[in-house]
mmCIF file of C-alpha atoms and ligand atoms in Angstrom:
data_model
loop_
_atom_site.group_PDB
_atom_site.id
_atom_site.type_symbol
_atom_site.label_atom_id
_atom_site.label_comp_id
_atom_site.label_asym_id
_atom_site.label_seq_id
_atom_site.Cartn_x
_atom_site.Cartn_y
_atom_site.Cartn_z
ATOM 1 C CA MET S 1 -86.846 140.650 -78.738
ATOM 2 C CA THR S 2 -85.613 141.821 -74.980
ATOM 3 C CA ASN S 3 -85.296 145.619 -74.242
ATOM 4 C CA PRO S 4 -81.696 146.247 -72.827
ATOM 5 C CA ASP S 5 -83.036 147.979 -69.575
ATOM 6 C CA ALA S 6 -85.395 145.600 -69.130
ATOM 7 C CA LEU S 7 -83.243 142.589 -69.466
ATOM 8 C CA ASN S 8 -80.524 144.386 -67.443
ATOM 9 C CA ALA S 9 -82.582 144.492 -64.922
ATOM 10 C CA GLN S 10 -83.429 140.452 -64.941
ATOM 11 C CA VAL S 11 -80.426 139.579 -64.869
ATOM 12 C CA GLU S 12 -79.633 141.995 -61.609
ATOM 13 C CA THR S 13 -82.258 140.725 -59.879
ATOM 14 C CA ALA S 14 -81.401 137.156 -60.412
ATOM 15 C CA ALA S 15 -77.579 138.044 -59.976
ATOM 16 C CA THR S 16 -78.735 139.570 -56.263
ATOM 17 C CA ALA S 17 -80.545 136.091 -55.961
ATOM 18 C CA VAL S 18 -77.676 133.943 -56.107
ATOM 19 C CA GLN S 19 -75.688 136.166 -54.176
ATOM 20 C CA GLY S 20 -78.000 135.769 -51.275
ATOM 21 C CA ARG S 21 -77.909 132.021 -51.207
ATOM 22 C CA THR S 22 -73.870 131.599 -51.096
ATOM 23 C CA LYS S 23 -70.621 132.246 -49.807
ATOM 24 C CA TYR S 24 -68.853 132.512 -52.463
ATOM 25 C CA GLN S 25 -67.621 134.671 -55.495
ATOM 26 C CA PRO S 26 -67.083 132.135 -58.085
ATOM 27 C CA THR S 27 -64.562 133.625 -60.592
ATOM 28 C CA ILE S 28 -64.976 130.629 -63.572
ATOM 29 C CA GLY S 29 -68.148 129.453 -64.880
ATOM 30 C CA LEU S 30 -69.004 125.897 -65.648
ATOM 31 C CA VAL S 31 -71.990 125.478 -68.195
ATOM 32 C CA LEU S 32 -72.844 121.174 -68.393
ATOM 33 C CA GLY S 33 -74.384 119.885 -71.409
ATOM 34 C CA SER S 34 -76.390 116.802 -72.096
ATOM 35 C CA GLY S 35 -75.395 114.309 -69.590
ATOM 36 C CA LEU S 36 -72.921 115.816 -68.451
ATOM 37 C CA SER S 37 -74.542 116.920 -64.974
ATOM 38 C CA GLU S 38 -72.032 114.672 -62.300
ATOM 39 C CA LEU S 39 -68.884 116.843 -63.548
ATOM 40 C CA ALA S 40 -70.435 119.168 -60.898
ATOM 41 C CA ASP S 41 -70.881 116.012 -58.280
ATOM 42 C CA SER S 42 -66.571 116.291 -58.118
ATOM 43 C CA ILE S 43 -67.353 120.679 -56.229
ATOM 44 C CA GLN S 44 -66.097 120.557 -52.894
ATOM 45 C CA ASN S 45 -68.238 122.190 -50.038
ATOM 46 C CA PRO S 46 -71.269 123.456 -52.507
ATOM 47 C CA ASP S 47 -74.154 125.628 -52.446
ATOM 48 C CA ILE S 48 -76.565 124.347 -54.298
ATOM 49 C CA ILE S 49 -79.644 126.451 -56.183
ATOM 50 C CA PRO S 50 -82.311 125.137 -58.062
ATOM 51 C CA TYR S 51 -83.195 126.757 -60.666
ATOM 52 C CA GLU S 52 -86.889 127.829 -59.871
ATOM 53 C CA GLU S 53 -85.459 129.396 -56.751
ATOM 54 C CA ILE S 54 -84.024 132.600 -59.337
ATOM 55 C CA PRO S 55 -85.745 134.541 -61.067
ATOM 56 C CA HIS S 56 -86.299 135.384 -64.273
ATOM 57 C CA TRP S 57 -83.880 132.331 -65.172
ATOM 58 C CA PRO S 58 -85.010 129.697 -67.256
ATOM 59 C CA GLN S 59 -85.928 126.498 -65.630
ATOM 60 C CA SER S 60 -84.427 123.116 -68.360
ATOM 61 C CA THR S 61 -87.210 120.812 -69.425
ATOM 62 C CA VAL S 62 -84.921 118.521 -70.748
ATOM 63 C CA VAL S 63 -84.446 114.955 -69.318
ATOM 64 C CA GLY S 64 -80.574 115.030 -68.843
ATOM 65 C CA HIS S 65 -80.392 118.304 -67.454
ATOM 66 C CA SER S 66 -80.640 118.707 -64.125
ATOM 67 C CA GLY S 67 -82.229 122.754 -63.257
ATOM 68 C CA ARG S 68 -79.466 123.661 -60.873
ATOM 69 C CA LEU S 69 -76.783 125.905 -59.980
ATOM 70 C CA VAL S 70 -73.756 124.764 -57.966
ATOM 71 C CA ILE S 71 -71.791 127.028 -56.477
ATOM 72 C CA GLY S 72 -68.177 125.811 -55.078
ATOM 73 C CA GLU S 73 -64.738 124.955 -54.841
ATOM 74 C CA LEU S 74 -62.680 122.740 -57.896
ATOM 75 C CA GLU S 75 -59.095 122.684 -57.623
ATOM 76 C CA GLY S 76 -58.479 125.801 -55.362
ATOM 77 C CA LYS S 77 -60.836 128.239 -57.716
ATOM 78 C CA THR S 78 -64.133 129.102 -56.912
ATOM 79 C CA VAL S 79 -66.795 127.759 -59.891
ATOM 80 C CA LEU S 80 -70.101 128.251 -60.424
ATOM 81 C CA ALA S 81 -71.345 125.449 -62.502
ATOM 82 C CA GLN S 82 -74.987 125.542 -64.452
ATOM 83 C CA GLN S 83 -76.142 121.839 -63.797
ATOM 84 C CA GLY S 84 -78.569 121.505 -67.372
ATOM 85 C CA ARG S 85 -78.944 124.688 -69.559
ATOM 86 C CA SER S 86 -81.766 125.244 -71.661
ATOM 87 C CA HIS S 87 -82.187 126.198 -74.827
ATOM 88 C CA PHE S 88 -83.849 127.540 -78.020
ATOM 89 C CA TYR S 89 -85.647 124.703 -79.120
ATOM 90 C CA GLU S 90 -87.349 124.690 -76.156
ATOM 91 C CA GLY S 91 -89.136 127.816 -76.771
ATOM 92 C CA TYR S 92 -86.806 129.639 -75.323
ATOM 93 C CA SER S 93 -86.033 133.390 -76.789
ATOM 94 C CA MET S 94 -81.958 134.260 -78.134
ATOM 95 C CA ALA S 95 -82.334 136.640 -73.998
ATOM 96 C CA GLN S 96 -83.788 133.365 -72.454
ATOM 97 C CA VAL S 97 -81.098 131.343 -73.559
ATOM 98 C CA THR S 98 -78.223 133.942 -72.895
ATOM 99 C CA MET S 99 -79.407 134.832 -69.152
ATOM 100 C CA PRO S 100 -76.612 132.824 -67.143
ATOM 101 C CA VAL S 101 -74.247 133.859 -68.598
ATOM 102 C CA ARG S 102 -74.869 137.479 -68.208
ATOM 103 C CA VAL S 103 -75.440 136.569 -64.619
ATOM 104 C CA MET S 104 -72.578 134.802 -63.992
ATOM 105 C CA HIS S 105 -70.736 138.317 -65.395
ATOM 106 C CA LYS S 106 -72.537 140.316 -62.845
ATOM 107 C CA LEU S 107 -71.477 138.332 -60.705
ATOM 108 C CA GLY S 108 -67.716 139.173 -61.485
ATOM 109 C CA ILE S 109 -66.807 135.793 -63.474
ATOM 110 C CA GLN S 110 -64.252 136.196 -66.380
ATOM 111 C CA THR S 111 -64.326 133.055 -67.961
ATOM 112 C CA VAL S 112 -66.757 130.536 -69.210
ATOM 113 C CA ILE S 113 -66.174 126.988 -70.107
ATOM 114 C CA VAL S 114 -68.999 125.625 -72.110
ATOM 115 C CA THR S 115 -69.357 121.625 -72.098
ATOM 116 C CA ASN S 116 -71.603 120.538 -74.455
ATOM 117 C CA ALA S 117 -72.858 116.898 -76.175
ATOM 118 C CA ALA S 118 -72.467 117.054 -79.764
ATOM 119 C CA GLY S 119 -72.917 114.807 -83.156
ATOM 120 C CA GLY S 120 -69.144 113.262 -84.606
ATOM 121 C CA ILE S 121 -69.216 114.434 -88.354
ATOM 122 C CA ASN S 122 -65.093 114.480 -88.973
ATOM 123 C CA ASP S 123 -64.488 110.193 -90.216
ATOM 124 C CA ALA S 124 -62.314 110.621 -87.738
ATOM 125 C CA PHE S 125 -63.999 111.410 -84.411
ATOM 126 C CA ALA S 126 -65.189 108.036 -82.482
ATOM 127 C CA PRO S 127 -68.503 108.047 -80.167
ATOM 128 C CA GLY S 128 -66.335 108.783 -76.481
ATOM 129 C CA ASP S 129 -64.060 111.486 -77.979
ATOM 130 C CA LEU S 130 -63.530 114.947 -76.653
ATOM 131 C CA MET S 131 -63.389 118.121 -78.851
ATOM 132 C CA LEU S 132 -61.914 121.131 -78.100
ATOM 133 C CA ILE S 133 -63.988 123.464 -79.684
ATOM 134 C CA THR S 134 -61.623 125.597 -82.648
ATOM 135 C CA ASP S 135 -64.547 127.266 -84.173
ATOM 136 C CA HIS S 136 -68.454 127.983 -84.643
ATOM 137 C CA ILE S 137 -70.807 127.732 -87.330
ATOM 138 C CA ASN S 138 -73.875 130.044 -85.875
ATOM 139 C CA PHE S 139 -76.690 128.738 -88.329
ATOM 140 C CA LEU S 140 -79.492 130.242 -86.777
ATOM 141 C CA GLY S 141 -77.338 133.674 -86.407
ATOM 142 C CA LEU S 142 -76.546 133.031 -89.871
ATOM 143 C CA ALA S 143 -80.181 133.502 -90.197
ATOM 144 C CA GLY S 144 -81.142 135.887 -88.732
ATOM 145 C CA ASN S 145 -80.904 135.181 -85.273
ATOM 146 C CA ASN S 146 -78.746 135.798 -83.613
ATOM 147 C CA PRO S 147 -78.449 136.783 -79.115
ATOM 148 C CA LEU S 148 -77.386 139.947 -79.833
ATOM 149 C CA ARG S 149 -80.193 141.891 -82.499
ATOM 150 C CA GLY S 150 -81.809 144.078 -81.325
ATOM 151 C CA PRO S 151 -81.460 148.058 -79.926
ATOM 152 C CA ASN S 152 -77.469 147.901 -78.705
ATOM 153 C CA ASP S 153 -76.300 148.944 -75.418
ATOM 154 C CA ASP S 154 -72.462 150.652 -75.921
ATOM 155 C CA SER S 155 -71.808 150.857 -72.327
ATOM 156 C CA VAL S 156 -72.002 147.213 -72.135
ATOM 157 C CA GLY S 157 -70.738 145.572 -75.638
ATOM 158 C CA PRO S 158 -69.754 146.833 -79.499
ATOM 159 C CA ARG S 159 -72.783 146.704 -81.981
ATOM 160 C CA PHE S 160 -70.476 144.617 -84.382
ATOM 161 C CA LEU S 161 -68.158 141.930 -82.469
ATOM 162 C CA PRO S 162 -65.602 140.537 -83.728
ATOM 163 C CA LEU S 163 -65.342 136.691 -83.460
ATOM 164 C CA THR S 164 -62.578 135.959 -84.767
ATOM 165 C CA HIS S 165 -61.060 134.449 -81.001
ATOM 166 C CA ALA S 166 -64.511 133.797 -80.087
ATOM 167 C CA PHE S 167 -62.405 130.499 -78.399
ATOM 168 C CA ASP S 168 -59.743 131.953 -76.318
ATOM 169 C CA VAL S 169 -56.430 131.298 -78.038
ATOM 170 C CA GLY S 170 -54.779 130.728 -74.541
ATOM 171 C CA LEU S 171 -57.397 128.326 -72.455
ATOM 172 C CA ARG S 172 -57.016 126.630 -75.874
ATOM 173 C CA GLN S 173 -53.495 126.566 -75.136
ATOM 174 C CA ILE S 174 -54.041 125.764 -71.688
ATOM 175 C CA ALA S 175 -56.331 122.382 -72.854
ATOM 176 C CA ARG S 176 -54.108 120.704 -75.304
ATOM 177 C CA GLN S 177 -51.165 120.996 -72.838
ATOM 178 C CA THR S 178 -54.079 119.343 -70.078
ATOM 179 C CA ALA S 179 -54.691 116.785 -72.405
ATOM 180 C CA VAL S 180 -51.129 116.151 -73.147
ATOM 181 C CA THR S 181 -50.098 115.479 -69.471
ATOM 182 C CA HIS S 182 -53.465 113.218 -68.850
ATOM 183 C CA ASN S 183 -52.927 110.807 -72.171
ATOM 184 C CA ILE S 184 -56.328 112.328 -73.351
ATOM 185 C CA THR S 185 -57.076 112.576 -76.707
ATOM 186 C CA LEU S 186 -58.247 115.545 -77.123
ATOM 187 C CA GLN S 187 -59.661 116.272 -80.846
ATOM 188 C CA GLU S 188 -59.912 119.906 -82.412
ATOM 189 C CA GLY S 189 -62.499 121.070 -84.779
ATOM 190 C CA VAL S 190 -65.431 123.172 -85.468
ATOM 191 C CA TYR S 191 -68.984 123.174 -83.903
ATOM 192 C CA ALA S 192 -71.777 123.484 -85.822
ATOM 193 C CA TYR S 193 -75.241 125.116 -83.982
ATOM 194 C CA VAL S 194 -78.363 124.058 -85.405
ATOM 195 C CA ALA S 195 -81.998 125.276 -83.462
ATOM 196 C CA GLY S 196 -83.144 121.529 -82.896
ATOM 197 C CA PRO S 197 -84.826 119.539 -81.396
ATOM 198 C CA SER S 198 -85.108 116.797 -84.378
ATOM 199 C CA PHE S 199 -81.915 115.322 -85.082
ATOM 200 C CA GLU S 200 -80.644 116.477 -88.579
ATOM 201 C CA THR S 201 -81.320 114.478 -91.797
ATOM 202 C CA PRO S 202 -78.578 112.315 -93.528
ATOM 203 C CA ALA S 203 -78.317 114.992 -96.714
ATOM 204 C CA GLU S 204 -78.283 117.589 -94.112
ATOM 205 C CA LEU S 205 -75.210 115.711 -92.399
ATOM 206 C CA ARG S 206 -73.275 115.537 -95.299
ATOM 207 C CA PHE S 207 -74.453 119.449 -96.195
ATOM 208 C CA LEU S 208 -72.405 120.249 -92.455
ATOM 209 C CA HIS S 209 -69.652 117.510 -93.406
ATOM 210 C CA THR S 210 -68.729 118.910 -96.745
ATOM 211 C CA ILE S 211 -68.867 122.704 -95.922
ATOM 212 C CA GLY S 212 -66.441 121.687 -93.143
ATOM 213 C CA VAL S 213 -68.030 120.831 -89.646
ATOM 214 C CA ASP S 214 -66.483 118.437 -87.427
ATOM 215 C CA ALA S 215 -69.586 118.669 -84.440
ATOM 216 C CA VAL S 216 -73.285 119.522 -84.079
ATOM 217 C CA GLY S 217 -74.970 120.117 -81.740
ATOM 218 C CA MET S 218 -78.189 122.273 -80.369
ATOM 219 C CA SER S 219 -76.704 124.834 -77.415
ATOM 220 C CA THR S 220 -73.413 126.536 -76.974
ATOM 221 C CA VAL S 221 -72.953 129.248 -79.648
ATOM 222 C CA PRO S 222 -75.336 131.475 -77.806
ATOM 223 C CA THR S 223 -73.785 131.703 -74.643
ATOM 224 C CA VAL S 224 -70.312 132.292 -76.489
ATOM 225 C CA ILE S 225 -71.596 134.701 -78.422
ATOM 226 C CA VAL S 226 -72.652 136.619 -75.491
ATOM 227 C CA ALA S 227 -69.461 135.787 -73.054
ATOM 228 C CA ASN S 228 -67.304 137.613 -75.830
ATOM 229 C CA TYR S 229 -69.666 140.417 -76.053
ATOM 230 C CA LEU S 230 -69.487 141.278 -72.319
ATOM 231 C CA GLY S 231 -65.756 140.398 -72.376
ATOM 232 C CA MET S 232 -65.321 137.072 -70.829
ATOM 233 C CA ARG S 233 -62.709 134.261 -72.011
ATOM 234 C CA VAL S 234 -64.305 130.936 -73.166
ATOM 235 C CA LEU S 235 -63.234 127.639 -73.639
ATOM 236 C CA GLY S 236 -65.296 125.468 -75.358
ATOM 237 C CA ILE S 237 -65.726 120.791 -75.313
ATOM 238 C CA SER S 238 -67.701 118.867 -76.939
ATOM 239 C CA SER S 239 -68.217 115.576 -76.308
ATOM 240 C CA ILE S 240 -68.575 113.112 -78.944
ATOM 241 C CA THR S 241 -72.172 111.257 -77.828
ATOM 242 C CA ASN S 242 -73.321 110.009 -80.791
ATOM 243 C CA LYS S 243 -71.183 109.279 -84.755
ATOM 244 C CA ALA S 244 -73.401 111.014 -87.683
ATOM 245 C CA ILE S 245 -75.153 109.258 -89.843
ATOM 246 C CA LEU S 246 -74.695 110.324 -94.194
ATOM 247 C CA ASN S 247 -76.460 107.558 -95.261
ATOM 248 C CA PRO S 248 -80.465 107.294 -95.286
ATOM 249 C CA ASP S 249 -79.750 103.333 -96.254
ATOM 250 C CA THR S 250 -78.751 102.012 -93.159
ATOM 251 C CA ASN S 251 -80.718 100.391 -90.150
ATOM 252 C CA LEU S 252 -78.672 103.125 -88.222
ATOM 253 C CA THR S 253 -80.144 105.775 -86.128
ATOM 254 C CA VAL S 254 -79.189 108.351 -83.309
ATOM 255 C CA SER S 255 -81.298 108.636 -80.083
ATOM 256 C CA HIS S 256 -80.931 111.053 -76.692
ATOM 257 C CA GLU S 257 -81.081 107.988 -74.692
ATOM 258 C CA GLU S 258 -77.227 107.562 -77.025
ATOM 259 C CA VAL S 259 -76.067 110.605 -75.826
ATOM 260 C CA LEU S 260 -77.452 110.729 -72.406
ATOM 261 C CA GLU S 261 -75.374 106.841 -72.279
ATOM 262 C CA THR S 262 -72.249 107.617 -73.815
ATOM 263 C CA GLY S 263 -71.872 111.000 -72.271
ATOM 264 C CA LYS S 264 -72.131 109.664 -68.927
ATOM 265 C CA LEU S 265 -68.832 107.177 -70.290
ATOM 266 C CA ILE S 266 -66.919 110.674 -71.038
ATOM 267 C CA ILE S 267 -67.751 112.286 -68.134
ATOM 268 C CA PRO S 268 -63.883 110.811 -65.763
ATOM 269 C CA LYS S 269 -62.184 111.503 -69.087
ATOM 270 C CA LEU S 270 -63.644 115.114 -68.798
ATOM 271 C CA THR S 271 -63.575 115.620 -65.516
ATOM 272 C CA THR S 272 -59.928 114.659 -65.794
ATOM 273 C CA LEU S 273 -59.424 117.334 -68.610
ATOM 274 C CA LEU S 274 -61.259 120.454 -66.955
ATOM 275 C CA ARG S 275 -59.158 119.949 -63.545
ATOM 276 C CA GLY S 276 -56.358 119.523 -64.700
ATOM 277 C CA VAL S 277 -57.616 123.135 -67.212
ATOM 278 C CA LEU S 278 -58.202 124.591 -63.667
ATOM 279 C CA CYS S 279 -55.014 124.230 -61.988
ATOM 280 C CA GLN S 280 -53.781 125.836 -64.682
ATOM 281 C CA ILE S 281 -56.124 129.114 -65.311
HETATM 282 N N1 HPA X 1 -77.254 116.252 -83.423
HETATM 283 C C1 HPA X 1 -77.232 117.406 -82.983
HETATM 284 N N2 HPA X 1 -77.234 117.739 -81.177
HETATM 285 C C2 HPA X 1 -76.552 116.250 -81.051
HETATM 286 C C3 HPA X 1 -76.439 115.037 -82.068
HETATM 287 C C4 HPA X 1 -76.237 114.939 -83.006
HETATM 288 O O1 HPA X 1 -76.042 114.512 -83.140
HETATM 289 N N3 HPA X 1 -75.473 114.686 -81.068
HETATM 290 C C5 HPA X 1 -75.763 115.394 -79.060
HETATM 291 N N4 HPA X 1 -76.533 116.550 -79.451
#
C-alpha cells in the first residue's frame, strides 16, 4: 500500500517527465495488451518514450509487451499509447500497476481505451474474436486486493466507488456501431480478472463458466477501477486469443506463444475498430 501523498508525488514526477519529452497534449489513452503492441505503429509522427526513461514507471518484463509510450496522432485525435503494461504477477503492487493511468489523468486524459488478450470461456467465442467488455469480475479485489485499498484522498475520488458503469455506456454504443459499419463481429461479455501467471485449471475454468464469465485474463481491471475513480471514461476490448479448455482429459493445452500468435492475427481487425471508435469520440 502506498501513502496517497507519496503516490501523488511519484505520479507528478512521471507526468512532468513525459511532458518534457513530447510536443503533444494527449486526450485519449490507449493501453495495448499482450501481442497487441503493433497497433501503435498506426500512430502518426510519434514521440516515443521508453518506460525506463520515466521515473517510477513500472517496467514490462513480459515477452510481447514492448515497454514504451507512443504519443501522436490517430484519426485526428492526440493519443498516448501504452505499448505494453505491467502486471500484478510480475511482482508489482496494485499501486504500481495502476500508476500509468494516474499519469494519464495527470496529463489531462479523460478517456481510456484498454485492450487485452483473454481466454474465451463463452462457448460461442472462437480464437480471433473481439469482445466488448460490458462488465468485470475482480477476483483479486473480491479477495481483498483492490487498487483503492488504503487511505483515501476524498479530494481525488470517492471512498466507496460505484462500478455499475465501469465501462462507459456511450463508448460501448460507439464501439457497437463502429463494428456494424466495418462488418466486424464484436462479441460482448464479462471479463474476469485473475492474478496468473499460471493459466487456469479446467476446474477453475468450469467454475468461471458457471458464474457467467465470458473471457478471462490477467490484466486491465485494476486500471479500469482507478480510471473510474479518477472520473475517466473507459472502453474495454478483449482479443480472444485462445479457447478455455474446460476438460482435463484432452491433449489440448494453452501457451503464451498461442496468445501472442493469435493476438497478432487480430491486430488488423482491432485497429479498424479502434480507428473507427476514435473518429467518433
Ligand atoms: N487465461 C488467462 N489469461 C489469458 C488467457 C487465458 O486463457 N489468454 C490470454 N490471457
